[in-house]
XYZ file of C-alpha atoms in Angstrom:
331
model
C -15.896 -0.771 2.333
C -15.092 -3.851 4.848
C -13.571 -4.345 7.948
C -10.704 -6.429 8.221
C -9.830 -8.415 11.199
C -6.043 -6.844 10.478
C -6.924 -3.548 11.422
C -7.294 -2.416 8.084
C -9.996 -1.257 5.535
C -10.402 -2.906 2.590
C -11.644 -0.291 -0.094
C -12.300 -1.250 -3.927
C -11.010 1.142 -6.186
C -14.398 2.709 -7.012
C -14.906 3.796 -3.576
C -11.619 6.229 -3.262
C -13.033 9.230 -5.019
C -16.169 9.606 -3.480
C -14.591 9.278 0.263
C -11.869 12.186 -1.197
C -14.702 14.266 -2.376
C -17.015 14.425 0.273
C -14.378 14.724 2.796
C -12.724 17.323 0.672
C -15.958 19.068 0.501
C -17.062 18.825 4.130
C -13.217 20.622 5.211
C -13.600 23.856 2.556
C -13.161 22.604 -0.943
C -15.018 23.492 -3.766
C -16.305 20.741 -6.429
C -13.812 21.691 -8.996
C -10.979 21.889 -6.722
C -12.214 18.370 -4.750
C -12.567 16.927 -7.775
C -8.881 17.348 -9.277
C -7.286 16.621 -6.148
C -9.515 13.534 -5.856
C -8.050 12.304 -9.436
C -4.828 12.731 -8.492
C -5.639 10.615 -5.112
C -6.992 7.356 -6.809
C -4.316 7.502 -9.955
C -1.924 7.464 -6.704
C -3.509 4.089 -5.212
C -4.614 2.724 -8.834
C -0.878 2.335 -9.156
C 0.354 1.397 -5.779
C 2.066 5.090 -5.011
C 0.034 4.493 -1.492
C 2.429 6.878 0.465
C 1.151 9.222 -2.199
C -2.670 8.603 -1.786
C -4.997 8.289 0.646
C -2.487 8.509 2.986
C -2.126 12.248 2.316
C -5.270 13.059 3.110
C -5.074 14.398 6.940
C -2.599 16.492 5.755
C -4.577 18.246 2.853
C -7.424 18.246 5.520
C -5.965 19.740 7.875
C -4.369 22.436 5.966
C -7.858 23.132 4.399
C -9.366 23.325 7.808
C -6.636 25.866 9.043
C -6.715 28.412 6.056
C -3.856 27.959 5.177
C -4.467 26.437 1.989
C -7.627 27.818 -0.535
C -9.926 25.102 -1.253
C -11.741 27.639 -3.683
C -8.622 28.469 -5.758
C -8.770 29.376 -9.053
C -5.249 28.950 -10.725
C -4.590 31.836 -13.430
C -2.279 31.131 -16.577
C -0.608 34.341 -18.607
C 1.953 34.238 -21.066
C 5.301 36.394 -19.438
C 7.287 35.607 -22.074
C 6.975 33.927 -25.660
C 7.731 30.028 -24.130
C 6.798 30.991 -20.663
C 4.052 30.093 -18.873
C 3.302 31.607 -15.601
C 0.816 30.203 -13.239
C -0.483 31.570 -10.342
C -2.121 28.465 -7.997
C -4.007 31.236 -6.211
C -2.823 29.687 -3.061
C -5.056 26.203 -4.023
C -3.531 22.322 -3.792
C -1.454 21.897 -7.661
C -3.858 19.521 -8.986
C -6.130 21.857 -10.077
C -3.463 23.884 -11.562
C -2.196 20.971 -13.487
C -4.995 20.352 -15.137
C -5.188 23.943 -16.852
C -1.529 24.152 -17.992
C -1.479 20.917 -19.560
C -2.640 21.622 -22.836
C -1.728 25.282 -23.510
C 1.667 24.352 -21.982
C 1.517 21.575 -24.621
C 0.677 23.784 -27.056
C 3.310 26.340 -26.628
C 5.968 23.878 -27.001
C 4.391 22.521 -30.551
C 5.139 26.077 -31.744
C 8.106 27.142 -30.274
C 10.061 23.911 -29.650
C 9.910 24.547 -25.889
C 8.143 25.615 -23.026
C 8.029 26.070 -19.647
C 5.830 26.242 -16.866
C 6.604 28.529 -13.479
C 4.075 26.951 -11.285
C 3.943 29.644 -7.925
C 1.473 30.069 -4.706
C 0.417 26.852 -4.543
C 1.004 23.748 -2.448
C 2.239 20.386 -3.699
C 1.657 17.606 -1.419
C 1.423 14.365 -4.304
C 3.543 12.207 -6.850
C 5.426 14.144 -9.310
C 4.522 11.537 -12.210
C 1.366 12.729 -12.646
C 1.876 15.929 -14.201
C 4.499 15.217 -16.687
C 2.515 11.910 -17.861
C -0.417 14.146 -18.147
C 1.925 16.436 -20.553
C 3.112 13.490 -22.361
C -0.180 12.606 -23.137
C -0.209 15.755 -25.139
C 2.638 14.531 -27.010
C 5.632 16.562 -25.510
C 8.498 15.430 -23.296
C 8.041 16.774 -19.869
C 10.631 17.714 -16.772
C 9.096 18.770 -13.356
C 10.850 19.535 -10.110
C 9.767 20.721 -6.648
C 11.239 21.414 -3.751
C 9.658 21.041 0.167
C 10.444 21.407 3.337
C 14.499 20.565 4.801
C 14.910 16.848 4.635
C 18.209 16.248 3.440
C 21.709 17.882 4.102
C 24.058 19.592 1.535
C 27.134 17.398 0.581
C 29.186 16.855 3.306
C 26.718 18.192 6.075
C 24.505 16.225 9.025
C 21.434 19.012 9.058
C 18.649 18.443 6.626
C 19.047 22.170 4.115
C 17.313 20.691 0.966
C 13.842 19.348 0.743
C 13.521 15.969 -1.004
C 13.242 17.555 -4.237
C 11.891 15.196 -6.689
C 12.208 15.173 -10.162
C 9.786 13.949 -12.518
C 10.143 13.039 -16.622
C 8.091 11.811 -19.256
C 8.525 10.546 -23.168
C 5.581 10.462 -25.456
C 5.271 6.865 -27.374
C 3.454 6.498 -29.958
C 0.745 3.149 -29.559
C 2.250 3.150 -25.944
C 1.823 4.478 -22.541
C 4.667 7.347 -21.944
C 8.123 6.066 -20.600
C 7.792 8.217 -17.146
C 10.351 7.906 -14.112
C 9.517 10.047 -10.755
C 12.666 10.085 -8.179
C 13.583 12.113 -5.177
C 16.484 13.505 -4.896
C 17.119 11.638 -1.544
C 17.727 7.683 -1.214
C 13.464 7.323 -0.695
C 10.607 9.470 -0.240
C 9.918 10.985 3.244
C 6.396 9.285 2.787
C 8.083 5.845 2.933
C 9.981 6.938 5.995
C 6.533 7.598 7.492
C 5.191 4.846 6.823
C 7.217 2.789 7.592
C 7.808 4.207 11.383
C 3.762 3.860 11.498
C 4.054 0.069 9.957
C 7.613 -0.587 12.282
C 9.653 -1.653 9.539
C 13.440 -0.451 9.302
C 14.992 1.171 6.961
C 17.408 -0.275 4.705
C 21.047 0.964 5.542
C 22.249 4.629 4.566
C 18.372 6.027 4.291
C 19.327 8.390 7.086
C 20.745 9.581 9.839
C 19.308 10.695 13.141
C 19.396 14.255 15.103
C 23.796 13.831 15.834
C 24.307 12.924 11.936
C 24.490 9.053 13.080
C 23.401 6.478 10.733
C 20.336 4.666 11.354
C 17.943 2.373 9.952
C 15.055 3.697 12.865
C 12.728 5.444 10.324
C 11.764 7.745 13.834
C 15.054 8.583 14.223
C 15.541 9.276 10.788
C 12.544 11.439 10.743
C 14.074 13.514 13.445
C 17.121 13.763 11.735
C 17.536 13.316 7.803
C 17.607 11.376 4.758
C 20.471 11.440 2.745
C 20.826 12.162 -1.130
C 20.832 9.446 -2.999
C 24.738 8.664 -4.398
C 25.860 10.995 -1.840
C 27.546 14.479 -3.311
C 25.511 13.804 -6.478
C 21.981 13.433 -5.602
C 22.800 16.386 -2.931
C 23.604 18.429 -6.458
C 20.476 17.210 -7.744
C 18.411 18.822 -4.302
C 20.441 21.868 -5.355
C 19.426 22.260 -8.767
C 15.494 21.467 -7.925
C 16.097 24.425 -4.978
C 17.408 26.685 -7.780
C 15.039 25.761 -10.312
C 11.671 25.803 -8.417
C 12.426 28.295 -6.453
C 14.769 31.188 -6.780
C 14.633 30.909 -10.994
C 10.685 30.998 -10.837
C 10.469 33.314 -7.488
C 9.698 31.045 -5.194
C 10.402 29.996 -1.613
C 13.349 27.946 -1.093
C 12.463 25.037 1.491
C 14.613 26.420 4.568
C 12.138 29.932 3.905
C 9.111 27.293 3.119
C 9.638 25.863 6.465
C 10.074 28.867 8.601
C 6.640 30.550 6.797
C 4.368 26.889 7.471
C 1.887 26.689 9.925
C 3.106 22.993 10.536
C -0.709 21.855 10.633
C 0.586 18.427 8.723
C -0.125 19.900 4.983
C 2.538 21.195 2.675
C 4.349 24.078 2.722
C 3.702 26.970 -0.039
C 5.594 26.485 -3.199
C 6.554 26.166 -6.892
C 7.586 23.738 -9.416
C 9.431 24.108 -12.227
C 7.955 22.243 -15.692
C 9.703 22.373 -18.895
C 7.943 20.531 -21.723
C 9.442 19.782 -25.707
C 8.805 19.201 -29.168
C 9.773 15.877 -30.029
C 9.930 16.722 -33.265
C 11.054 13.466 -34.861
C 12.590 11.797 -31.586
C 10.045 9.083 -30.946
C 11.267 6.738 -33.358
C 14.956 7.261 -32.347
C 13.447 6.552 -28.778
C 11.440 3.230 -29.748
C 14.708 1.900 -30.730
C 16.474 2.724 -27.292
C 13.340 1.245 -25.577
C 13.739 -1.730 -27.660
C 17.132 -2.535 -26.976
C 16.436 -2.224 -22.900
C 13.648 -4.915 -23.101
C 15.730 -7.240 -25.095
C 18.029 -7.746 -21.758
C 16.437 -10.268 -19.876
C 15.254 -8.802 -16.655
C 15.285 -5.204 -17.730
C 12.013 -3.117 -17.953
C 11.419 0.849 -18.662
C 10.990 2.747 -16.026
C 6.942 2.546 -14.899
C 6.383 -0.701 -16.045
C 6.729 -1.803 -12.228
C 4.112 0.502 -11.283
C 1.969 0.108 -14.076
C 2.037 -3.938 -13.601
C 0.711 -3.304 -10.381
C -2.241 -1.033 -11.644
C -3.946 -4.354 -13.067
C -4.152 -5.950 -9.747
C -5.519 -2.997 -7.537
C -7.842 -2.345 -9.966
C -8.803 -6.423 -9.836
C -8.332 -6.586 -6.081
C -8.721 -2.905 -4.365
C -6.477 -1.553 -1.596
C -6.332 -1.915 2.231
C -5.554 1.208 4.476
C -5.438 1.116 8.263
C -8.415 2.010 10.194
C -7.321 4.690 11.989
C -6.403 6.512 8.579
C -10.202 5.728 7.113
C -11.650 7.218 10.763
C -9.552 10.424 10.060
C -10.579 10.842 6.892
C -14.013 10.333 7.390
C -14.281 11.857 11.384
């Protein structure tokens, strides 16, 4: 760890789990719990997802300190159905719960073609990547959604109704890192928004609107207002569907009933997520082809490459935080 006369940290890479673990630790988690969660931190800043990392940290912090979340949780798998898997995240952080589906998950959809996963009583607070790449590292193709608290208005309204709802996918390859693309269902993550009303950079035009349904490019304002959907009426079907999907299908709060239950102590809401993983049977090859074809266009890439080329130089270089985010994590 150094100082930097910018007001920032500089941290190399080795550094970020042990800081997650021990703080982790020191506000109510147990090892195994601090341990997954800390993963899922540094695989966040190993590939530049910082509004996903390190930054998240007061807010799992604080939510340990205030009960509301159970740093001892032991998620619990059982089979409701022949190619369901439920999962009760004993009211823990998901990471933990990840880890323990992946593989029988995996293994359910090798013998009956598909799977899913109904992911409840937990709280999901970090990129939706990681869970689906983790799946297609068991060679399936894997779909994740989740909803959160309101953030974005239904088609055609001004008052946030929908939480960002990402959705998450990932193709096996075969000699190659899994094709994986993570999106929310709004124009940009609320994380950006955040920081980028800490950092005082704008927004680019139609992110948002503020409190009177006015656009802005103020990321406060927006903050106090909404994002919108990305392609208007269609990614505000898309918030629907993850609503539907991780919530009422898998019995779940929907994020207008997540928001009225939360403490508001800067951590996530309680919720689910909705995981459906496939055979590929005898896809990949079909899929190579496709890839193929999308790298022969000059200037095209696969979705992850971006954040995968940026993986070599944070691990070369290390990452900066402010100062004020280290002392809080540390304090």
């Amino acid at each position: 760890m150094k100082e930097m006369e910018n007001g920032q940290i500089h941290l190399e890479l080795a550094e970020v789990k042990p800081l997650v673990v021990d703080s982790l630790k020191r506000a109510g988690c147990n090892g195994e719990n601090a341990d997954a969660l800390s993963e899922c931190i540094f695989q966040a800043e190993r590939h530049g997802a910082h509004s996903h990392g390190l930054f998240r940290m007061p807010g799992y912090l604080a939510s340990l300190r205030s009960g509301k979340v159970n740093g001892n949780a032991g998620p619990r798998l059982s089979n409701s159905k022949p190619a369901v898997l439920s999962v009760d995240g004993d009211g823990g952080y998901a990471p933990l719960a990840h880890q323990r589906l992946a593989k029988p998950l995996a293994e359910l959809a090798k013998q009956q073609g598909i799977a899913m996963a109904a992911l409840t009583n937990t709280f999901h607070f970090a990129a939706l990547w990681q869970e689906v790449e983790m799946l297609a590292n068991e060679g399936v193709v894997a779909l994740a959604c989740t909803a959160f608290k309101p953030a974005l208005p239904p088609a055609g309204g001004t008052k946030p109704l929908y939480g960002t709802n990402p959705v998450a996918f990932a193709w096996p390859r075969e000699g190659a890192e899994p094709c994986v693309f993570d999106q929310a269902s709004a124009v940009m993550a609320r994380g950006e928004v955040m920081i980028a009303a800490r950092e005082g950079h704008q927004l680019p035009a139609g992110a948002g609107i503020d409190a009177q349904g006015n656009p802005t490019t103020d990321p406060n304002e927006v903050l106090k207002g909404a994002l919108l959907p990305f392609g208007g009426y269609k990614g505000a079907s898309i918030a629907m569907m993850v609503e539907l999907l991780a919530a009422s299908l898998i019995g779940e709060q929907l994020s207008f009933e997540a928001a009225e239950q939360d403490n508001n102590d800067g951590g996530p809401p309680r919720g689910g997520e909705f995981i459906l993983a496939i055979d590929p049977a005898n896809g990949l090859a079909s899929a190579e082809g496709l890839f193929g074809k999308i790298l022969d266009q000059e200037g095209a890439r696969l979705p992850s490459d971006g954040r995968r080329a940026k993986r070599e130089k944070i691990v070369r270089e290390g990452i900066q935080i402010p100062a004020d985010l280290y002392e809080k994590i540390v304090a």
